[in-house]
Short mmCIF file of C-alpha atoms in Angstrom, two decimals:
data_model
loop_
_atom_site.label_atom_id
_atom_site.label_comp_id
_atom_site.label_asym_id
_atom_site.label_seq_id
_atom_site.Cartn_x
_atom_site.Cartn_y
_atom_site.Cartn_z
CA MET G 934 100.23 44.97 48.14
CA SER G 935 98.51 46.66 51.01
CA VAL G 936 95.41 47.35 48.90
CA LEU G 937 95.11 43.67 48.12
CA ARG G 938 95.69 42.82 51.76
CA LEU G 939 93.04 45.26 52.92
CA SER G 940 90.45 43.99 50.45
CA LEU G 941 91.18 40.40 51.47
CA GLN G 942 90.82 41.34 55.11
CA VAL G 943 87.46 42.95 54.44
CA LEU G 944 86.42 39.85 52.52
CA LEU G 945 87.55 37.72 55.45
CA VAL G 946 85.44 39.77 57.86
CA ILE G 947 82.37 39.38 55.65
CA THR G 948 82.81 35.63 55.08
CA SER G 949 83.49 35.03 58.78
CA LEU G 950 80.28 36.78 59.74
CA ILE G 951 78.22 34.96 57.12
CA LEU G 952 79.79 31.62 58.04
CA THR G 953 78.98 32.06 61.73
CA LEU G 954 75.44 33.10 60.88
CA LEU G 955 74.88 30.15 58.54
CA ILE G 956 76.19 27.72 61.12
CA LEU G 957 73.88 29.13 63.74
CA LEU G 958 70.98 28.68 61.31
CA HIS G 959 71.59 24.95 61.23
CA LYS G 960 69.58 22.75 63.47
CA GLY G 961 71.82 21.46 66.19
CA ARG G 962 72.40 17.75 66.18
CA GLY G 963 73.64 15.67 69.03
CA GLY G 964 72.37 17.45 72.14
CA GLY G 965 75.52 18.81 73.65
CA LEU G 966 77.50 17.14 76.35
CA SER G 967 74.69 15.04 77.75
CA ASP G 968 74.93 12.35 75.13
CA MET G 969 78.55 13.02 74.41
CA PHE G 970 80.00 10.12 76.31
CA GLY G 971 77.68 7.18 76.58
CA GLY G 972 74.61 8.29 74.72
CA GLY G 973 74.39 5.29 72.46
CA MET G 974 72.39 5.32 69.28
CA SER G 975 69.94 7.95 70.44
CA SER G 976 70.36 10.22 67.47
CA SER G 977 67.63 9.42 65.05
CA MET G 978 68.29 10.09 61.44
CA GLY G 979 65.90 13.06 61.46
CA SER G 980 64.58 14.34 58.18
CA SER G 981 66.98 16.73 56.55
CA GLY G 982 64.68 18.59 54.24
CA VAL G 983 65.44 20.65 51.18
CA ALA G 984 66.06 23.74 53.28
CA GLU G 985 68.68 22.00 55.36
CA ARG G 986 70.34 20.58 52.24
CA ASN G 987 70.54 23.99 50.60
CA LEU G 988 71.85 25.44 53.82
CA ASN G 989 74.56 22.78 53.80
CA ARG G 990 75.50 23.73 50.26
CA PHE G 991 75.72 27.42 51.13
CA THR G 992 77.75 26.70 54.24
CA ILE G 993 80.23 24.59 52.31
CA ALA G 994 80.60 27.28 49.63
CA ILE G 995 81.16 30.03 52.18
CA GLY G 996 83.47 27.78 54.19
CA VAL G 997 85.65 27.09 51.17
CA THR G 998 85.80 30.81 50.32
CA TRP G 999 86.70 31.56 53.92
CA ALA G 1000 89.54 29.02 53.88
CA VAL G 1001 90.87 30.28 50.53
CA VAL G 1002 90.90 33.89 51.76
CA ILE G 1003 92.77 32.86 54.89
CA VAL G 1004 95.37 30.94 52.92
CA LEU G 1005 95.83 33.86 50.49
CA LEU G 1006 96.26 36.30 53.35
CA ASN G 1007 98.78 34.02 55.00
CA LEU G 1008 100.70 33.75 51.73
CA ILE G 1009 100.82 37.55 51.47
CA TYR G 1010 102.11 37.83 55.01
CA ARG G 1011 104.63 35.09 54.36
CA PHE G 1012 106.15 36.45 51.15
CA PHE G 1013 105.69 40.18 51.63
CA PRO G 1014 106.66 40.72 55.27
CA ASP G 1015 106.38 44.49 54.89
CA ALA G 1016 102.65 44.12 54.27
CA PHE G 1017 102.01 43.72 57.99
CA MET N 1257 87.97 -9.55 65.61
CA LEU N 1258 89.89 -8.86 62.40
CA THR N 1259 87.23 -10.43 60.20
CA ALA N 1260 84.66 -8.18 61.84
CA PHE N 1261 86.91 -5.27 61.04
CA PHE N 1262 87.06 -6.20 57.38
CA ARG N 1263 83.34 -6.80 57.34
CA ALA N 1264 82.82 -3.26 58.55
CA PHE N 1265 84.58 -2.06 55.42
CA ARG N 1266 82.69 -4.42 53.18
CA THR N 1267 79.33 -3.01 54.24
CA PRO N 1268 78.74 -0.14 51.83
CA ASP N 1269 76.88 2.36 54.02
CA LEU N 1270 79.07 1.68 57.03
CA ARG N 1271 82.18 2.14 54.89
CA ARG N 1272 80.85 5.45 53.62
CA LYS N 1273 80.19 6.61 57.17
CA ILE N 1274 83.63 5.62 58.38
CA PHE N 1275 85.35 7.36 55.48
CA PHE N 1276 83.24 10.46 56.01
CA THR N 1277 84.23 10.57 59.67
CA VAL N 1278 87.91 10.10 58.88
CA ALA N 1279 87.74 12.86 56.26
CA ILE N 1280 86.19 15.28 58.75
CA MET N 1281 88.87 14.41 61.31
CA ALA N 1282 91.57 15.06 58.69
CA LEU N 1283 89.97 18.41 57.83
CA PHE N 1284 89.93 19.30 61.51
CA ARG N 1285 93.61 18.48 61.89
CA LEU N 1286 94.50 20.38 58.73
CA GLY N 1287 92.75 23.51 60.02
CA SER N 1288 94.77 23.32 63.22
CA TYR N 1289 97.89 24.06 61.21
CA ILE N 1290 96.64 27.11 59.31
CA PRO N 1291 97.77 30.19 61.19
CA THR N 1292 95.37 33.04 61.76
CA PRO N 1293 96.12 35.88 59.32
CA GLY N 1294 98.09 38.56 61.16
CA VAL N 1295 100.25 36.19 63.16
CA ASP N 1296 103.95 36.01 62.53
CA TYR N 1297 104.07 32.26 62.05
CA ALA N 1298 107.86 31.97 62.07
CA ALA N 1299 108.04 33.71 65.45
CA VAL N 1300 105.32 31.43 66.80
CA ARG N 1301 107.24 28.37 65.66
CA ARG N 1302 110.41 29.56 67.36
CA CYS N 1303 108.49 30.16 70.60
CA VAL N 1304 106.79 26.75 70.47
CA ASP N 1305 110.15 25.06 69.99
CA LEU N 1306 111.58 26.99 72.89
CA ALA N 1307 108.65 26.12 75.13
CA SER N 1308 108.69 22.42 74.28
CA ASN N 1309 112.40 22.19 74.94
CA SER N 1310 112.35 23.92 78.29
CA SER N 1311 109.51 21.59 79.41
CA SER N 1312 108.15 24.31 81.66
CA SER N 1313 104.43 23.86 81.99
CA GLY N 1314 102.48 26.86 80.84
CA LEU N 1315 99.04 27.84 81.94
CA TYR N 1316 97.48 26.68 78.75
CA GLU N 1317 98.39 23.06 79.06
CA LEU N 1318 94.88 21.70 79.40
CA VAL N 1319 93.27 23.91 76.80
CA ASN N 1320 96.15 23.23 74.51
CA LEU N 1321 95.58 19.53 75.06
CA PHE N 1322 91.93 19.85 74.10
CA SER N 1323 92.79 21.83 70.99
CA GLY N 1324 95.51 19.43 69.86
CA GLY N 1325 98.31 21.98 69.98
CA ALA N 1326 96.36 24.41 67.82
CA LEU N 1327 96.07 26.98 70.59
CA LEU N 1328 99.74 27.70 71.03
CA GLN N 1329 100.18 27.90 67.27
CA LEU N 1330 97.50 30.59 67.11
CA SER N 1331 95.80 28.75 64.27
CA ILE N 1332 92.31 29.42 62.95
CA PHE N 1333 91.02 26.50 65.04
CA ALA N 1334 92.94 27.75 68.06
CA LEU N 1335 90.00 27.60 70.44
CA GLY N 1336 89.06 24.10 69.35
CA ILE N 1337 85.96 22.65 70.93
CA MET N 1338 86.64 24.20 74.31
CA PRO N 1339 83.94 26.90 73.95
CA TYR N 1340 81.40 24.25 73.06
CA ILE N 1341 82.36 22.14 76.05
CA THR N 1342 82.17 25.15 78.35
CA ALA N 1343 78.81 26.16 76.91
CA SER N 1344 77.49 22.62 77.38
CA ILE N 1345 78.68 22.58 80.98
CA ILE N 1346 77.03 25.92 81.67
CA ILE N 1347 73.71 24.90 80.10
CA GLN N 1348 73.88 21.57 81.93
CA LEU N 1349 74.38 23.30 85.27
CA LEU N 1350 71.68 25.85 84.48
CA THR N 1351 69.07 23.13 83.96
CA VAL N 1352 69.32 22.50 87.68
CA VAL N 1353 69.02 26.16 88.59
CA ILE N 1354 66.62 27.72 86.10
CA PRO N 1355 63.07 26.27 86.16
CA ARG N 1356 62.45 27.10 82.49
CA PHE N 1357 65.46 25.07 81.39
CA GLU N 1358 64.35 22.18 83.56
CA ALA N 1359 60.91 22.29 81.96
CA LEU N 1360 62.53 22.28 78.52
CA LYS N 1361 64.64 19.29 79.45
CA GLU N 1362 61.62 17.35 80.61
CA GLU N 1363 59.72 18.22 77.45
CA GLY N 1364 61.62 15.60 75.49
CA GLN N 1365 62.84 15.88 71.94
CA SER N 1366 61.71 19.42 71.09
CA GLY N 1367 62.88 20.80 74.43
CA THR N 1368 66.29 19.20 74.04
CA ALA N 1369 66.57 20.66 70.54
CA LYS N 1370 65.91 24.10 71.99
CA LEU N 1371 68.53 23.56 74.71
CA THR N 1372 71.01 22.51 72.03
CA GLN N 1373 70.23 25.69 70.14
CA TYR N 1374 70.91 27.75 73.29
CA THR N 1375 74.18 25.87 73.72
CA ARG N 1376 75.19 26.81 70.19
CA TYR N 1377 74.45 30.51 70.69
CA LEU N 1378 76.35 30.45 73.95
CA THR N 1379 79.24 28.72 72.18
CA ILE N 1380 79.59 31.59 69.71
CA GLY N 1381 79.36 34.12 72.54
CA LEU N 1382 82.05 32.33 74.52
CA ALA N 1383 84.16 32.00 71.37
CA VAL N 1384 84.08 35.79 70.90
CA LEU N 1385 85.02 36.29 74.54
CA GLN N 1386 87.81 33.72 74.56
CA SER N 1387 89.33 34.71 71.24
CA THR N 1388 89.36 38.37 72.33
CA THR N 1389 91.18 37.61 75.57
CA PHE N 1390 93.42 35.21 73.79
CA VAL N 1391 94.42 37.68 71.08
CA ALA N 1392 94.90 40.36 73.74
CA ILE N 1393 97.20 38.08 75.72
CA SER N 1394 99.31 37.05 72.76
CA ARG N 1395 99.63 40.69 71.72
CA GLN N 1396 101.79 41.50 74.73
CA GLN N 1397 105.36 40.36 74.60
CA GLY N 1398 105.81 37.18 76.60
CA GLY N 1399 102.11 37.01 77.28
CA LEU N 1400 101.43 33.64 75.70
CA PHE N 1401 104.88 32.12 76.11
CA THR N 1402 106.35 33.24 79.38
CA ASN N 1403 109.98 33.03 78.39
CA CYS N 1404 109.82 33.96 74.72
CA THR N 1405 110.29 37.56 73.77
CA GLU N 1406 109.31 37.42 70.10
CA THR N 1407 106.58 39.66 68.79
CA LEU N 1408 103.80 37.31 67.78
CA ILE N 1409 101.47 39.85 66.21
CA PRO N 1410 103.60 42.41 64.38
CA ASN N 1411 100.80 44.74 63.39
CA ASP N 1412 98.47 45.35 66.30
CA ASP N 1413 96.10 48.01 65.07
CA LEU N 1414 92.50 47.42 66.02
CA PHE N 1415 91.34 46.33 62.58
CA THR N 1416 93.87 43.49 62.27
CA LEU N 1417 93.09 42.31 65.81
CA GLY N 1418 89.38 42.45 65.05
CA VAL N 1419 89.88 40.35 61.93
CA MET N 1420 91.78 37.79 64.00
CA VAL N 1421 89.04 37.61 66.62
CA LEU N 1422 86.37 37.18 63.95
CA THR N 1423 88.37 34.50 62.16
CA MET N 1424 88.89 32.49 65.34
CA THR N 1425 85.22 32.80 66.23
CA ALA N 1426 84.16 31.61 62.79
CA GLY N 1427 86.69 28.77 63.13
CA THR N 1428 85.10 27.68 66.40
CA GLY N 1429 81.67 27.74 64.80
CA PHE N 1430 83.03 25.74 61.89
CA ILE N 1431 84.39 23.08 64.24
CA MET N 1432 81.01 22.89 65.92
CA TRP N 1433 79.41 22.31 62.54
CA LEU N 1434 81.98 19.65 61.63
CA GLY N 1435 81.15 17.84 64.85
CA GLU N 1436 77.46 17.99 64.13
CA LEU N 1437 78.03 16.66 60.63
CA VAL N 1438 79.86 13.65 62.08
CA THR N 1439 77.06 13.02 64.54
CA GLU N 1440 74.53 13.22 61.75
CA LYS N 1441 76.19 11.50 58.81
CA GLY N 1442 79.17 9.70 60.28
CA ILE N 1443 79.86 7.26 63.05
CA GLY N 1444 79.92 8.09 66.73
CA ASN N 1445 79.38 11.41 68.42
CA GLY N 1446 81.10 14.20 66.51
CA MET N 1447 82.14 16.39 69.41
CA SER N 1448 83.72 13.60 71.39
CA LEU N 1449 85.45 12.26 68.28
CA LEU N 1450 86.97 15.68 67.65
CA ILE N 1451 88.23 15.84 71.23
CA PHE N 1452 89.58 12.34 70.70
CA THR N 1453 91.39 13.48 67.56
CA SER N 1454 93.08 16.41 69.21
CA ILE N 1455 94.15 14.45 72.26
CA ALA N 1456 95.37 11.45 70.30
CA SER N 1457 97.32 13.75 67.99
CA ALA N 1458 99.44 14.82 70.96
CA PHE N 1459 100.47 11.22 71.75
CA PRO N 1460 103.19 10.61 69.16
CA GLY N 1461 104.92 13.91 69.86
CA SER N 1462 105.05 13.54 73.61
CA LEU N 1463 106.09 9.90 73.34
CA TRP N 1464 108.89 10.86 71.01
CA SER N 1465 110.05 13.58 73.37
CA ILE N 1466 110.30 10.94 76.09
CA LYS N 1467 112.47 8.87 73.77
CA THR N 1468 114.77 11.74 72.90
CA GLN N 1469 115.08 12.83 76.51
CA ARG N 1470 115.49 9.45 78.20
CA GLY N 1471 116.35 6.86 75.58
CA PHE N 1472 114.66 3.71 74.32
CA ASN N 1473 114.37 1.84 77.63
CA THR N 1474 112.17 4.40 79.28
CA PHE N 1475 110.28 4.76 76.02
CA PHE N 1476 109.26 1.09 75.96
CA ILE N 1477 108.53 1.04 79.68
CA VAL N 1478 106.23 4.01 79.24
CA ILE N 1479 104.45 2.37 76.31
CA GLY N 1480 104.02 -0.87 78.26
CA LEU N 1481 102.72 1.00 81.29
CA GLY N 1482 100.38 2.97 79.09
CA LEU N 1483 98.91 -0.17 77.54
CA LEU N 1484 98.50 -1.66 81.02
CA ILE N 1485 96.68 1.42 82.27
CA MET N 1486 94.53 1.40 79.16
CA ALA N 1487 93.53 -2.21 79.72
CA ALA N 1488 92.68 -1.45 83.34
CA VAL N 1489 90.60 1.56 82.33
CA ILE N 1490 88.69 -0.50 79.75
CA PHE N 1491 88.08 -3.16 82.38
CA VAL N 1492 86.55 -0.68 84.81
CA GLU N 1493 84.62 1.15 82.10
CA GLN N 1494 82.98 -2.09 81.02
CA SER N 1495 82.18 -3.35 84.49
CA GLN N 1496 78.68 -2.94 85.81
CA ARG N 1497 76.44 -4.17 88.57
CA ARG N 1498 73.37 -5.95 87.31
CA ILE N 1499 70.34 -5.56 89.52
CA PRO N 1500 67.92 -8.36 88.64
CA VAL N 1501 64.40 -7.35 87.70
CA GLN N 1502 61.55 -9.83 87.46
CA TYR N 1503 58.54 -9.01 85.35
CA ALA N 1504 55.17 -10.44 86.32
CA LYS N 1505 53.41 -12.54 83.72
CA ARG N 1506 50.33 -10.90 82.33
CA GLN N 1507 47.63 -12.15 80.04
CA VAL N 1508 46.36 -9.60 77.58
CA GLY N 1509 43.78 -11.17 75.28
CA ARG N 1510 45.31 -14.41 74.01
CA ARG N 1511 48.93 -13.34 74.38
CA ALA N 1512 51.05 -13.62 77.47
CA TYR N 1513 53.41 -10.77 78.23
CA GLY N 1514 56.27 -10.52 80.61
CA GLY N 1515 57.41 -13.25 82.91
CA THR N 1516 60.99 -12.47 81.96
CA THR N 1517 64.02 -11.75 84.04
CA THR N 1518 66.21 -8.85 83.03
CA TYR N 1519 68.54 -6.59 84.89
CA ILE N 1520 69.23 -2.92 85.34
CA PRO N 1521 72.87 -2.37 84.45
CA ILE N 1522 74.50 0.11 86.78
CA LYS N 1523 77.96 0.94 85.54
CA VAL N 1524 80.72 1.48 88.04
CA ASN N 1525 81.64 4.67 86.26
CA MET N 1526 78.27 5.95 85.20
CA ALA N 1527 79.40 9.55 84.77
CA GLY N 1528 82.02 8.80 82.12
CA VAL N 1529 84.76 11.35 81.71
CA ILE N 1530 82.59 14.38 82.25
CA PRO N 1531 83.59 14.88 85.91
CA VAL N 1532 87.23 14.97 84.89
CA ILE N 1533 86.55 17.54 82.18
CA PHE N 1534 84.44 19.64 84.55
CA ALA N 1535 87.00 19.54 87.33
CA SER N 1536 89.96 20.39 85.16
CA SER N 1537 88.07 23.19 83.42
CA LEU N 1538 87.10 24.68 86.78
CA LEU N 1539 90.60 24.43 88.19
CA TYR N 1540 91.94 26.16 85.13
CA LEU N 1541 89.81 29.26 85.76
CA PRO N 1542 91.74 30.76 88.70
CA ALA N 1543 94.98 30.38 86.79
CA LEU N 1544 93.44 32.19 83.85
CA ILE N 1545 92.20 35.03 86.05
CA ALA N 1546 95.62 35.32 87.62
CA GLN N 1547 97.11 35.52 84.15
CA PHE N 1548 94.96 38.54 83.34
CA GLN N 1549 96.52 40.39 86.26
CA GLY N 1550 99.81 40.37 84.41
CA GLN N 1551 103.07 38.55 84.82
CA ASN N 1552 104.52 40.55 87.67
CA SER N 1553 101.50 41.44 89.71
CA THR N 1554 102.25 41.20 93.42
CA ALA N 1555 98.73 41.21 94.81
CA GLY N 1556 98.46 38.59 97.55
CA TRP N 1557 95.81 36.38 95.99
CA VAL N 1558 97.50 36.41 92.58
CA VAL N 1559 100.72 35.19 94.12
CA TRP N 1560 98.83 32.56 96.10
CA ILE N 1561 97.11 31.25 92.99
CA ARG N 1562 100.36 31.24 91.09
CA ASP N 1563 102.07 29.32 93.87
CA ASN N 1564 99.38 26.79 94.64
CA LEU N 1565 96.98 26.32 91.74
CA VAL N 1566 99.12 26.57 88.63
CA LYS N 1567 101.64 23.82 89.13
CA GLY N 1568 100.06 20.42 88.69
CA ASP N 1569 102.16 18.69 91.34
CA HIS N 1570 101.34 20.96 94.25
CA PRO N 1571 99.52 19.16 97.12
CA ILE N 1572 96.73 21.75 97.27
CA TYR N 1573 96.15 21.41 93.56
CA ILE N 1574 96.06 17.61 93.79
CA ALA N 1575 93.66 17.64 96.73
CA LEU N 1576 91.34 20.15 95.09
CA TYR N 1577 91.36 18.24 91.82
CA PHE N 1578 90.50 15.00 93.56
CA ALA N 1579 87.73 16.59 95.63
CA LEU N 1580 86.22 18.28 92.59
CA ILE N 1581 86.20 15.01 90.67
CA LEU N 1582 84.41 13.25 93.54
CA PHE N 1583 81.85 16.04 93.72
CA PHE N 1584 81.16 16.18 90.01
CA THR N 1585 80.84 12.41 89.72
CA TYR N 1586 78.03 12.41 92.26
CA PHE N 1587 76.53 15.53 90.73
CA TYR N 1588 76.45 14.11 87.24
CA VAL N 1589 75.10 10.73 88.31
CA ALA N 1590 72.37 12.53 90.24
CA ILE N 1591 71.43 14.45 87.11
CA THR N 1592 71.40 11.51 84.74
CA PHE N 1593 69.93 8.68 86.81
CA ASN N 1594 66.76 9.21 88.78
CA PRO N 1595 65.95 6.19 91.03
CA ASP N 1596 62.41 7.42 91.75
CA GLU N 1597 61.62 7.54 88.06
CA VAL N 1598 63.10 4.11 87.39
CA ALA N 1599 61.18 2.60 90.32
CA GLU N 1600 57.98 4.25 89.13
CA ASN N 1601 58.42 2.89 85.61
CA MET N 1602 59.12 -0.60 86.91
CA LYS N 1603 55.99 -0.52 89.02
CA LYS N 1604 53.94 0.59 86.02
CA TYR N 1605 55.02 -2.37 83.92
CA GLY N 1606 54.78 -4.92 86.69
CA GLY N 1607 58.47 -5.31 87.36
CA PHE N 1608 60.12 -5.78 90.72
CA ILE N 1609 63.48 -6.54 92.21
CA PRO N 1610 63.28 -9.95 93.93
CA GLY N 1611 62.98 -9.48 97.68
CA ILE N 1612 62.14 -5.79 97.55
CA ARG N 1613 58.68 -4.28 97.38
CA ALA N 1614 57.74 -2.12 94.44
CA GLY N 1615 57.55 1.64 94.71
CA ARG N 1616 59.32 3.53 97.48
CA PRO N 1617 61.47 0.65 98.85
CA THR N 1618 62.70 -0.07 95.32
CA ALA N 1619 63.71 3.55 94.83
CA ASP N 1620 65.49 3.50 98.17
CA TYR N 1621 67.30 0.31 97.24
CA LEU N 1622 68.39 1.69 93.87
CA GLU N 1623 69.58 4.85 95.57
CA TYR N 1624 71.56 2.78 98.07
CA VAL N 1625 73.23 0.65 95.41
CA LEU N 1626 73.89 3.64 93.20
CA SER N 1627 75.50 5.80 95.85
CA ARG N 1628 77.77 2.97 96.96
CA ILE N 1629 78.88 1.96 93.49
CA THR N 1630 79.40 5.57 92.51
CA LEU N 1631 81.85 5.99 95.36
CA ALA N 1632 84.02 3.34 93.76
CA GLY N 1633 83.55 4.97 90.38
CA ALA N 1634 84.45 8.41 91.69
CA LEU N 1635 87.56 7.14 93.48
CA TYR N 1636 88.59 5.34 90.30
CA LEU N 1637 88.15 8.49 88.22
CA GLY N 1638 90.16 10.50 90.71
CA MET N 1639 92.96 7.93 90.76
CA VAL N 1640 93.21 7.70 86.98
CA ALA N 1641 93.19 11.46 86.68
CA LEU N 1642 96.05 11.64 89.15
CA ILE N 1643 98.26 9.13 87.32
CA PRO N 1644 100.27 11.79 85.48
CA LEU N 1645 100.85 13.65 88.72
CA ILE N 1646 102.06 10.51 90.46
CA ALA N 1647 104.26 9.70 87.49
CA LEU N 1648 105.58 13.22 87.68
CA ILE N 1649 106.70 12.72 91.26
CA LEU N 1650 107.94 9.13 90.86
CA VAL N 1651 109.99 9.23 87.69
CA ASP N 1652 110.34 12.97 87.39
CA ALA N 1653 108.63 12.87 83.99
CA ASN N 1654 107.30 15.72 81.96
CA GLN N 1655 103.98 17.05 83.20
CA ASN N 1656 102.20 16.16 80.00
CA PHE N 1657 102.85 12.47 80.47
CA PRO N 1658 100.97 10.98 77.56
CA PHE N 1659 99.18 8.06 79.19
CA GLY N 1660 97.11 9.12 82.09
CA GLY N 1661 94.62 11.46 83.48
CA THR N 1662 92.12 13.24 81.38
CA SER N 1663 93.57 12.18 78.07
CA ILE N 1664 93.47 8.43 78.64
CA LEU N 1665 89.94 8.53 80.04
CA ILE N 1666 88.68 10.50 77.09
CA VAL N 1667 90.51 8.44 74.50
CA VAL N 1668 89.34 5.12 75.93
CA GLY N 1669 85.81 6.34 76.60
CA VAL N 1670 85.29 7.75 73.13
CA GLY N 1671 87.00 4.80 71.48
CA LEU N 1672 84.77 2.28 73.25
CA GLU N 1673 81.68 4.30 72.46
CA THR N 1674 82.53 4.53 68.77
CA VAL N 1675 83.40 0.85 68.46
CA LYS N 1676 80.11 -0.03 70.12
CA GLN N 1677 78.24 2.07 67.62
CA ILE N 1678 80.01 0.49 64.65
CA GLU N 1679 79.24 -2.87 66.16
CA SER N 1680 75.57 -2.17 66.59
CA GLN N 1681 75.46 -1.12 62.94
CA LEU N 1682 77.25 -4.31 61.98
CA GLN N 1683 74.76 -6.39 63.88
CA GLN N 1684 72.03 -5.17 61.62
CA ARG N 1685 73.61 -7.48 59.06
CA HIS N 1686 75.72 -10.00 60.94
CA TYR N 1687 75.66 -11.16 64.48
CA GLU N 1688 79.36 -11.03 65.17
CA GLY N 1689 81.08 -7.88 66.33
CA PHE N 1690 84.35 -6.63 67.68
CA LEU N 1691 83.58 -7.23 71.31
CA ARG N 1692 82.70 -10.70 72.42
#
């Protein structure tokens, strides 16, 4: 079990890093706190080009993988307590 | 009101936006329940139960409030949006200090985009920092829960801890992205809606704990009081002073421009809830630093902080909180509203306030009105933020009294904002909205 756990952990490290990177690549929307409370309809619909759309797709794919790995790891910890 | 509500769902694109937003909120809540791999979830549950029964207020109350209970459960979204808020505060304060940031802010759209990008980098940095300290704290026995001796992280070799830190950091980034998605494709501002979600999610639980502890009478009294406070808060949030502005009539070619009377709305509470968030975040820092010194440190200042700044009902704490809120209200209004600029713009387009000369006197007048109305706003913010503390003393309630303080301000503020946005979208089709 510990081999599986270790490989999942390594996978989790990799996906976490990629996920963070991909998210940082996105263009930030909604300029922080300044328009957080009481900004109104300032956010224009800005053109989300092909690049941004593909980036979204990648991010979703990596995000799903990330979540699945986390759930699997948690299941291992839950049902094989000696794997800690 | 109800017909407008149904109409919102009958408009296809608005319906899609609302469902999208709700789905993101659900995803956010779901993530708050997934424990970080490496945590002994059963032990965490036992400790949370113990802590909620003993009703002793821990240090992490506020942060836990902002993360919707995810923090104490050590979930993958444990840090919530707190790093993003902190990063925004820091960048916001830096625009006053660093000339380059100020230049960027004045640049308009592209400069703001750059500032947002800086905020996002800083968020990830802060997330790494906070998750590291957080994992380190929960590694020690009794570090996270003062009176619970369970081992929360059974295997604490460096690799497992590193994986946990990375996971939490990625989780924080993911939340940031979710918020941005809501801002872009959904309704309302994503970040504030996520804060709203986590705070509102704490309501049912704390209300129910009031019921179990004190019975149905107190329960209904609290709900009634809460609704009353909410109505009062909405009343003040909506109130504004309207300074009349007269525009001179001008003839350009064959068309006549201007000649209209409008007003500059100056809200009583122009700063919104930001001062409250700033003040409570700042007050939380000394407690956090004291926590790093360990449970039984006897250094003088650590003891002083523990005695005076950790408990929410201590007079020094209350006074400091109030003073900080007053300060930040003025600070934030000064940042966001510039009377000189407004006066200059009015002069350019031939507008004037009746009885006051254009230019410098107008700016002075605006300044005068603004500083006086902001005093009322600041006092109001301070009072509302102190409601839970007063309730604590009066009825000896739990410290996380559900209606009051930071939570009610944020919930009402965000709710109003979102409803207004839905309404303005509705008005593109029909002229009748929620608010009359």
